[in-house]
Tab-separated table of C-alpha atoms in Angstrom:
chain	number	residue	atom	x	y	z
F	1	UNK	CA	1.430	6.483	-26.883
F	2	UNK	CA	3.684	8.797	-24.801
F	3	UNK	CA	3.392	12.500	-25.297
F	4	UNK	CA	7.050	14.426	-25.579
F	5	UNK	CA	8.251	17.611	-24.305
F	6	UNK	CA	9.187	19.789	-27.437
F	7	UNK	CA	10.612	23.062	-28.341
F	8	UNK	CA	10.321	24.888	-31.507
F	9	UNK	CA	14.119	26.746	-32.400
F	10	UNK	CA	12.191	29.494	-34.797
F	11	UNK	CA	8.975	31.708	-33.473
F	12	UNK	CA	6.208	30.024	-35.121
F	13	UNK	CA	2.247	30.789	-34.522
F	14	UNK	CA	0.990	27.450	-34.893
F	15	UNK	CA	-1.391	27.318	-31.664
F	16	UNK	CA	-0.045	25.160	-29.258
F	17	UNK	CA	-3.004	22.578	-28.932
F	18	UNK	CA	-2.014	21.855	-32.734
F	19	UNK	CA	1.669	21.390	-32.288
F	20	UNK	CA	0.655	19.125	-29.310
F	21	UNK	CA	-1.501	17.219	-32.048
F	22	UNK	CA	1.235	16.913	-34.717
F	23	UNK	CA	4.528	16.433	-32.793
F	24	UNK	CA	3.528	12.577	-30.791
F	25	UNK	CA	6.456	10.941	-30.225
F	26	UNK	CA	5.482	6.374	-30.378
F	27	UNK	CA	6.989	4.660	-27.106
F	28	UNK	CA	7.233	1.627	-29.169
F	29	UNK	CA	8.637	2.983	-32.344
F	30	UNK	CA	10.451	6.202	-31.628
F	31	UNK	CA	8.777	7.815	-34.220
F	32	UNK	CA	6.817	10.725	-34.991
F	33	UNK	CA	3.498	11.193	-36.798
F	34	UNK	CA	1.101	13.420	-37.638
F	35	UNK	CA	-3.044	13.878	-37.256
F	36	UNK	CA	-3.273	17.533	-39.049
F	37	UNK	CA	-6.196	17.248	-41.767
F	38	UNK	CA	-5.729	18.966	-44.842
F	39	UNK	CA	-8.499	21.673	-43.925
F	40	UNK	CA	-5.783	22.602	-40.957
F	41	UNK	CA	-2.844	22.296	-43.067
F	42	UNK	CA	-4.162	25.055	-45.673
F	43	UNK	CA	-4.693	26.953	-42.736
F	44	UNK	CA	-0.998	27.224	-41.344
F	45	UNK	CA	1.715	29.527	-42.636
F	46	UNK	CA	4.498	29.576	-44.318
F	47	UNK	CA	6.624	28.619	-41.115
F	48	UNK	CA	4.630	25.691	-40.367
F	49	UNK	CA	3.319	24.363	-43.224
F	50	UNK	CA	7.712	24.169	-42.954
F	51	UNK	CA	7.750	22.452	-40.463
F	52	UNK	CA	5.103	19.868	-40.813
F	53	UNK	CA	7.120	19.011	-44.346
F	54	UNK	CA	9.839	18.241	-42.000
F	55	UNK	CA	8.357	16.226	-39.796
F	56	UNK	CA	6.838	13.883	-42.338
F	57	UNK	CA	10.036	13.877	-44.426
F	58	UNK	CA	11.518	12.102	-41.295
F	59	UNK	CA	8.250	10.208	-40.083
F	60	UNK	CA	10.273	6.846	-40.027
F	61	UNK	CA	13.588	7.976	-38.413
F	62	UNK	CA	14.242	7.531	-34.975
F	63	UNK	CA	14.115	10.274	-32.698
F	64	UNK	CA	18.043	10.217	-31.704
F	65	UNK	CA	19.302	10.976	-35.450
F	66	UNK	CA	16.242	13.157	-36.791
F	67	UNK	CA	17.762	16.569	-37.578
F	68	UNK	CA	14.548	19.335	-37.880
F	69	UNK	CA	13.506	22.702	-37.083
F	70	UNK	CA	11.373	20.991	-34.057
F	71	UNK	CA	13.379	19.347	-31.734
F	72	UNK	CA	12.581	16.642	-29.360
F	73	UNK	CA	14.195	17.804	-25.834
F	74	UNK	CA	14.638	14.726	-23.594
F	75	UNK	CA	12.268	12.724	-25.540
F	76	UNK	CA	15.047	9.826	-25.241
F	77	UNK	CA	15.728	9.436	-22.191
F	78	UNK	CA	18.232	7.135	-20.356
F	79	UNK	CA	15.884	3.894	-19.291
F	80	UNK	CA	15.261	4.252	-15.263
F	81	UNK	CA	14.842	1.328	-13.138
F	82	UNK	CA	11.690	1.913	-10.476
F	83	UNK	CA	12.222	-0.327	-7.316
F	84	UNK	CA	9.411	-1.660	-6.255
F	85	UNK	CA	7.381	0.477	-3.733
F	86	UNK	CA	7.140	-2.685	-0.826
F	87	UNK	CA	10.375	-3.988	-1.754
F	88	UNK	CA	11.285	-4.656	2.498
F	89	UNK	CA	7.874	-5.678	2.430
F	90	UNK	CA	8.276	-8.279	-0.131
F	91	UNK	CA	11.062	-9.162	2.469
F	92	UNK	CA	9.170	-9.195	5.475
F	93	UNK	CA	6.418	-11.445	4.028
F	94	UNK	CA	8.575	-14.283	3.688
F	95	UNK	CA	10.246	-14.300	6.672
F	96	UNK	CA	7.263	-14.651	8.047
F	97	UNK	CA	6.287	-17.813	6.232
F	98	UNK	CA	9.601	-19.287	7.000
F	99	UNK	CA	9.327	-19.027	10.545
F	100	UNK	CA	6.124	-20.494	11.978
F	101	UNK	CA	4.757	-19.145	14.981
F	102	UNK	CA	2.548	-19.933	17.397
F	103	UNK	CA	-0.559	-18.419	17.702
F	104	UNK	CA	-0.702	-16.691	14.048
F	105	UNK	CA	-3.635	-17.814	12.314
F	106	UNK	CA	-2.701	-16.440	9.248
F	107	UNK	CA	-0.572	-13.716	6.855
F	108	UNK	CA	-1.510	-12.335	3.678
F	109	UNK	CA	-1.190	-8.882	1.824
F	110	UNK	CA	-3.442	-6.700	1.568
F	111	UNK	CA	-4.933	-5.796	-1.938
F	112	UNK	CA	-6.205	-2.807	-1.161
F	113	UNK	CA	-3.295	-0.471	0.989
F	114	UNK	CA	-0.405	-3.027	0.477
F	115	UNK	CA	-0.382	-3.909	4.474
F	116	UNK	CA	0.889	-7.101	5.964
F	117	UNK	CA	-2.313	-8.404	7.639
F	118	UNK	CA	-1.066	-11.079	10.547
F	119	UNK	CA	-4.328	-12.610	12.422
F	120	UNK	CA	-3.749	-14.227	15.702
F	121	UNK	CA	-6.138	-16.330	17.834
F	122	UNK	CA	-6.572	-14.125	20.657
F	123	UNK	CA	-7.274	-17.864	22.720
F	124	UNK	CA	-3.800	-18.135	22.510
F	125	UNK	CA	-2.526	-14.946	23.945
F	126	UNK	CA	-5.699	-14.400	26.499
F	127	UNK	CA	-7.586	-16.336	28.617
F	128	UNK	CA	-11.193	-15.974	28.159
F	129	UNK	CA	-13.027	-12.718	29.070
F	130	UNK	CA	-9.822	-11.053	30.058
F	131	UNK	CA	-6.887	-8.992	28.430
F	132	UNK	CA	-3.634	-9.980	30.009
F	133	UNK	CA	-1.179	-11.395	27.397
F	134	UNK	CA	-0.309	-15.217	28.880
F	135	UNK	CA	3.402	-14.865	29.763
F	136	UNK	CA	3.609	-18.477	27.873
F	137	UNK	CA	2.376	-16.126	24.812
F	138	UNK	CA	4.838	-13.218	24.687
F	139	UNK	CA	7.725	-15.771	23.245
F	140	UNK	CA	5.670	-15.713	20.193
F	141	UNK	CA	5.383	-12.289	20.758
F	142	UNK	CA	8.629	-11.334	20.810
F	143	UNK	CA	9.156	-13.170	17.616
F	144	UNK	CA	6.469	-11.440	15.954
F	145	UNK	CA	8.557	-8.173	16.737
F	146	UNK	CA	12.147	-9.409	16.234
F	147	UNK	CA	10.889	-9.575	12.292
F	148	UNK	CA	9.330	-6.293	12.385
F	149	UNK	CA	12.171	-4.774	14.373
F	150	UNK	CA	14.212	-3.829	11.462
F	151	UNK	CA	11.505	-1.790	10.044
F	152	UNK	CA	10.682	-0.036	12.754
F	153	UNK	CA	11.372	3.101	11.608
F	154	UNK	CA	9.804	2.949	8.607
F	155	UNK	CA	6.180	1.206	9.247
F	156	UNK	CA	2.996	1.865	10.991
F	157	UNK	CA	1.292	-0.682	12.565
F	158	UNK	CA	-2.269	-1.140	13.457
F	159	UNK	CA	-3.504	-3.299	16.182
F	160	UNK	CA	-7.530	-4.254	16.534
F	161	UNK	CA	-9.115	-5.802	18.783
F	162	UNK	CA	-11.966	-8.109	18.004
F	163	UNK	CA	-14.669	-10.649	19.722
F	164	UNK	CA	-17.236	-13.102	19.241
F	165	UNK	CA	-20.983	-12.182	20.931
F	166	UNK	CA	-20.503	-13.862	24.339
F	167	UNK	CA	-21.604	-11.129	26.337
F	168	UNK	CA	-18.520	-10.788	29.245
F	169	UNK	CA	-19.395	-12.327	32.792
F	170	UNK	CA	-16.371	-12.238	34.939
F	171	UNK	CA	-14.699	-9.166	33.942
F	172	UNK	CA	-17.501	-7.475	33.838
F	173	UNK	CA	-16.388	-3.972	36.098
F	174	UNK	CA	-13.501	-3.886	33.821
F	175	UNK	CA	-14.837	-4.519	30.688
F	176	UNK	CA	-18.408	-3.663	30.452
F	177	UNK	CA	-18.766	-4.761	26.726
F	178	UNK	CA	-17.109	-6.798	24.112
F	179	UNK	CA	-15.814	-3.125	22.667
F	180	UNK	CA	-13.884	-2.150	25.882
F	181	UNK	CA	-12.352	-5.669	26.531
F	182	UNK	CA	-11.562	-5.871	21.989
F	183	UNK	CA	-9.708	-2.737	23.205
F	184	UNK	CA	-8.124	-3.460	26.079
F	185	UNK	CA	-6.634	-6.397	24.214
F	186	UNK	CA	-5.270	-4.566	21.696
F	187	UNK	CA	-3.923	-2.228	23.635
F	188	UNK	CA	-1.630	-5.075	25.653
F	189	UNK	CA	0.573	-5.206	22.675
F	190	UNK	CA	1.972	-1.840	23.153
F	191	UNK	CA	4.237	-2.095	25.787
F	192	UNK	CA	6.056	-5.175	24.425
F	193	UNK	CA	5.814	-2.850	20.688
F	194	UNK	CA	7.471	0.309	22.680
F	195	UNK	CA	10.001	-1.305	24.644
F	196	UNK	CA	11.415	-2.975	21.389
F	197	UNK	CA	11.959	0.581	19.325
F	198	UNK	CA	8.590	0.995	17.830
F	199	UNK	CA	7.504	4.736	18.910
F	200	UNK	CA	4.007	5.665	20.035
F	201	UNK	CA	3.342	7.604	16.671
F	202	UNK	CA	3.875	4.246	14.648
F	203	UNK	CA	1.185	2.779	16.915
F	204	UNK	CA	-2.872	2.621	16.583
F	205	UNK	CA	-4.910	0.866	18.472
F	206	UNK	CA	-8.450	-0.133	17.990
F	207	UNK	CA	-11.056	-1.882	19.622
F	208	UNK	CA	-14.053	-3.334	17.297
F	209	UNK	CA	-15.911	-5.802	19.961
F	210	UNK	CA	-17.849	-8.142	17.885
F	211	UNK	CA	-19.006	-5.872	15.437
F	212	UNK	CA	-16.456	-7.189	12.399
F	213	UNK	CA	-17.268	-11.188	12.521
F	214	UNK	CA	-15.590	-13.199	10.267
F	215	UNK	CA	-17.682	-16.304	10.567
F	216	UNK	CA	-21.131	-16.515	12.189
F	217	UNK	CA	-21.701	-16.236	15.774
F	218	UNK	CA	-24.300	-18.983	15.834
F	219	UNK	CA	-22.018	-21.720	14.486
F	220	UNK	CA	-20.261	-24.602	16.195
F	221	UNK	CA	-18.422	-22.627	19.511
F	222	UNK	CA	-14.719	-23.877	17.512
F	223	UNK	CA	-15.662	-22.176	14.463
F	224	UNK	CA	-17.246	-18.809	16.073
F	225	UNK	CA	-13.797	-18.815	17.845
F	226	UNK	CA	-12.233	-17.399	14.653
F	227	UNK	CA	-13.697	-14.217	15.462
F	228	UNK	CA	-11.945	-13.694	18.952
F	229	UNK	CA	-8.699	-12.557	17.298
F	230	UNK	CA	-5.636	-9.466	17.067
F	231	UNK	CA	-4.844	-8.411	13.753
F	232	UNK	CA	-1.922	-6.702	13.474
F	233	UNK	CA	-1.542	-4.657	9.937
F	234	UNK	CA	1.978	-3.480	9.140
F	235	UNK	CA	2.016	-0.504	6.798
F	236	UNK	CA	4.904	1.563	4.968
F	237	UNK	CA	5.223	4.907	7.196
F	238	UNK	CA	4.298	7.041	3.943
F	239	UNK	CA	1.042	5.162	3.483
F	240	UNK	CA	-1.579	7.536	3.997
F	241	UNK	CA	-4.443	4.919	3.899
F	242	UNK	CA	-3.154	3.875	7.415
F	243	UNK	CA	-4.993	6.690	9.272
């Protein structure tokens, strides 16, 4: 049931919560009806007791022909097609799936905000205990971008940073923890981001170490691996769930 905007041509004192009650226009029908019990129908005047004759007089016909003292103003309205809210995201999705690329470990929406989640394997970008992006790694890179590129003024994107538990050995004056070297790695996307039109506002970056495991640390080395990854999430730029 949809509740319609309605305007009464002659003063009348039926109390407004009442005439809310009685005039409710059916979506499905297009009709009207009417919940007044008789104790609040002896209670009404001369005017309305009027008008609530009318209105059941015409209970079965449609809204567009009914001719009464209450009329319904824009309760037929001319049908309005809604675009989808992630329409270019709908888009963006399956370009992705048709064009494999290297290093993505996988792509799915998010239920919750709507966000294009991409997960890399950050073994395929970085060697081990370091963050410099493999130059053998940026083509896929650059891919990555060339499908976001024509969004770039309308999306957000998120970039984190996360490890396994291996504590880090050789980089250990730069990167004194897993958080600082999660971070570091995340933040070696942004140059390749900004130099392709993407602005520093539509950037985040953020570093979880290994806090944020997706698998357990104390399996087999190749399956602990899963958690050393970049996720990049793409949002609209009017999602507010992105900060």
């Amino acid at each position: 049931m949809r509740r319609a905007n309605f305007v009464v041509k002659k003063k009348s004192t039926l109390p407004a919560k009442i005439l809310a009650s009685v005039l409710v226009m059916s979506s499905a029908y297009g009709v009207y009806s009417t919940h007044l019990v008789p104790k609040t129908m002896a209670k009404l005047g001369k005017t309305e007791a009027r008008v609530i004759a009318s209105i059941k007089n015409t209970m079965a016909t449609p809204v567009s022909s009914t001719a009464v003292s209450v009329t319904a103003s824009s309760a037929v309205a001319a049908p309005v097609t809604l675009q989808p809210k992630y329409d270019e995201f709908n888009e963006l999705e399956k370009r992705f799936h048709a064009q494999p690329i290297a290093g993505i470990e996988s792509l799915e929406r998010e239920k919750s905000s709507k966000a294009i989640r991409i997960t890399l394997n950050s073994d395929a970008f970085f060697q081990l205990g370091t963050a410099k992006i493999e130059n053998g790694s940026k083509e896929s890179i650059q891919k990555i971008i060339s499908i976001l590129k024509p969004l770039s003024s309308q999306s957000f994107i998120e970039i984190e940073g996360h490890t396994d538990d291996s504590p880090v050995i050789h980089q250990k004056p730069n990167y004194p923890s897993n958080w600082e070297l999660s971070a570091a790695r995340a933040a070696s996307f942004i140059p390749l981001f900004s130099n392709n039109g993407f602005f520093k506002d539509q950037l985040k970056v953020i570093g979880y170490g290994d806090s944020r495991p997706v698998v357990s640390n104390h399996m087999d080395s190749k399956v602990s691996a899963k958690n050393r990854r970049i996720v990049l999430r793409i949002f609209p730029q009017e999602d507010e769930r992105r900060i």
